[in-house]
C-alpha angles and dihedrals in degrees: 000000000000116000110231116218129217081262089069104034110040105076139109132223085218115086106217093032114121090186094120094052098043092058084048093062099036082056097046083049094053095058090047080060097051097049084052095057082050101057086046088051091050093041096055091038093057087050094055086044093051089039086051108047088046090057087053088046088052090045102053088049097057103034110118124216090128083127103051105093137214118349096000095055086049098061085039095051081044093053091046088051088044098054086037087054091039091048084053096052094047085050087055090044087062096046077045089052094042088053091054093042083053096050092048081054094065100041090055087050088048097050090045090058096054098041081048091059092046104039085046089055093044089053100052083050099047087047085050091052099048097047097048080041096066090041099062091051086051085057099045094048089054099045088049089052094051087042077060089046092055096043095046087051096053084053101052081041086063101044087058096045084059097052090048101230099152081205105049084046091060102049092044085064098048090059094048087057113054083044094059088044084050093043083053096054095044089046088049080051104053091040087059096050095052089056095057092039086057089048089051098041087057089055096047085052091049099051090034081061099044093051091047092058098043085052093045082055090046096056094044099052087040089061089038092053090047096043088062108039082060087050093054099036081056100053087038081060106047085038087063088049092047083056103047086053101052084045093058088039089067081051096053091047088055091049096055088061090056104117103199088194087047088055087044095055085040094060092036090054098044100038099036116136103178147351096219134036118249126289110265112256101257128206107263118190117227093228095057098059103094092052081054098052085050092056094038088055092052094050086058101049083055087054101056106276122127125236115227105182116213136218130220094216085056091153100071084067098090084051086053102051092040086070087060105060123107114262088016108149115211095189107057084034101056095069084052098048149061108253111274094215101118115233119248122269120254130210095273106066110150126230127210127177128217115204113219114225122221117229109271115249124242113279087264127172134194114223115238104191138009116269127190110206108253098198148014095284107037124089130233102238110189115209119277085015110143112226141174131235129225119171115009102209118210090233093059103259102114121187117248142190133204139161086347095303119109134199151118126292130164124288099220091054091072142070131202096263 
């Protein structure tokens, strides 16, 4: 079956009618329309999907999980990456939309100037047709009128011949005459008209068909254009898909490395607090608290501690050291002053014992786990390095230093060394 084109199907029996053209270009119109309500589609997609990808960015920046430790903080670091990496490829999607939505703008301005050229063409020779076209008819009303005249005169013509009036006669032929020399001209006329309207006729039907032709290319590559700015709008789409979900497949490797046991281990020996419950509270006598006290002295003598004995008559010891002092005269002094010989100790004497501290050692810290700095201010730690800490920030992000070299490292990959 042969396809017919706009050229063959788009005319009109009537000679002045423009109906063919005009649902050309309504229907020219109407594309324009619909590429119009495409670019708006793309353009609004491409803002959800910027407005989206911007509202995973900000969530996964602001997502928690500092405090989970071990497995379990790995798979939840790698979901937070992922949504951040997949934000950033929505956000491209809609620069990617905005682009297509551009280039289908200036399809449809492109297809506007064209129809224009050749709407603007179709419409001087329409004018052209029309005119000449009333003008012939002008023409042929006036040269059939004078065809009446003519006919009208021969008969009057005839009437006078019958009634004999040579005068009459005479006149009656003259008049025939100059009708039939009127009915010529106006014959010559119309002839003439009917020449330039088919002229003009045959140029109306050329550029009807050229039109026609540049219309029937505007409308296929119209549906063409659009056909495949839905294709590709489509595949952009399920490519983005393609790409969320290889990003949450690294996710879900991560998380089938998650040991809940290990993260268990991992709390218990950083957290620990004890291996064995508290003593039981025993019955202790009154009475038998000051033997106690004495026992409880001497454990801590044995343990380090010094013993500094006490007096009761604590208050003669500034008498006692002034005798001391250099210069110190105890014979003048000794009118002046209460005598500096110490009293004797009684029984009960009191015992008190002072622990000795040991100095405290550098804040010093053992690395669990590996950890590859991230970004400019954070420091690779390799595992059973020792490091010191320098500043212990409430969000978990501590400062280190190590090898002359600070930053910040997680909190929940050390352990006090």
């Amino acid at each position: 079956m042969t396809r017919l084109r706009f050229k063959d199907a788009f005319w009109c029996p009537e000679f002045t009618s423009y109906v063919g053209h005009e649902v050309l270009l309504e229907r020219l119109r109407e594309g324009r329309k619909i590429c119009k309500d495409m670019e708006e589609l793309l353009k609004l997609r491409a803002i959800a999907e910027e407005k989206y990808g911007k509202e995973l960015m900000n969530i996964a920046r602001k997502a928690g999980g500092q405090m989970e430790l071990n497995t379990l903080r790995l798979a939840f670091d790698s979901l937070k990456q992922q949504l951040e990496n997949i934000g950033n490829l929505h956000i491209q999607l809609g620069a990617e939309l905005k682009e297509e939505a551009r280039r289908l703008e200036d399809f449809r301005e492109r297809q506007k100037e064209t129809r224009k050229k050749f709407e603007n063409c179709m419409d001087r020779v329409q004018k052209s047709k029309v005119t000449l076209y009333k003008k012939t008819i002008e023409s042929k009303k006036y040269y059939e009128q004078k065809c009446r005249e003519a006919d009208e005169a021969e008969q009057s013509s005839d009437r006078a011949d019958a009634t004999g009036n040579p005068k009459q006669v005479e006149k009656c032929q003259n008049k025939v005459k100059q009708s039939h020399e009127s009915a010529g001209d106006a014959e010559q006329v119309y002839q003439q008209n009917i020449d330039q309207l088919d002229k003009v006729r045959q140029e109306w039907e050329q550029e009807h068909i050229k039109t026609c032709e540049a219309f029937h290319q505007q409308e296929s590559d119209r549906i063409n254009n659009l056909r495949n700015s839905l294709w590709v709008h489509c595949n952009q789409l399920s490519m983005q898909c393609v790409k969320d979900d290889e990003l949450y497949e690294e996710t879900r490797k991560v998380l089938e490395m998650c040991d809940i046991d290990a993260d268990l281990d991992c709390f218990i020996q950083k957290k620990m607090t004890g291996l064995s419950p508290p003593a039981p509270i025993e019955y202790e006598n009154y009475y038998h608290k000051l033997s106690a006290g004495e026992n409880r002295t001497l454990s801590s003598s044995k343990n380090g501690g010094i013993m500094k004995r006490y007096c009761p008559n604590f208050l003669h010891l500034p008498y006692r050291i002034s005798n001391l002092l250099p210069g110190h005269n105890s014979k003048s002094s000794s009118n002046n002053s209460v005598s500096a010989t110490a009293p004797p100790l009684v029984a009960e004497e009191l015992y008190a014992s002072v622990a000795i501290t040991e100095e405290e050692t550098p804040n010093s810290y053992r690395v669990l786990y590996d950890y590859t700095a991230q970004n400019a201010d954070e420091l690779d730690i390799a595992a059973d390095d020792i490091i010191q800490i320098t500043d212990e920030s409430e969000d978990g992000w501590w400062t280190a230093s190590r090898n002359g070299r600070s930053g910040l490292v997680p909190r929940t990959y050390l352990e006090k060394a």
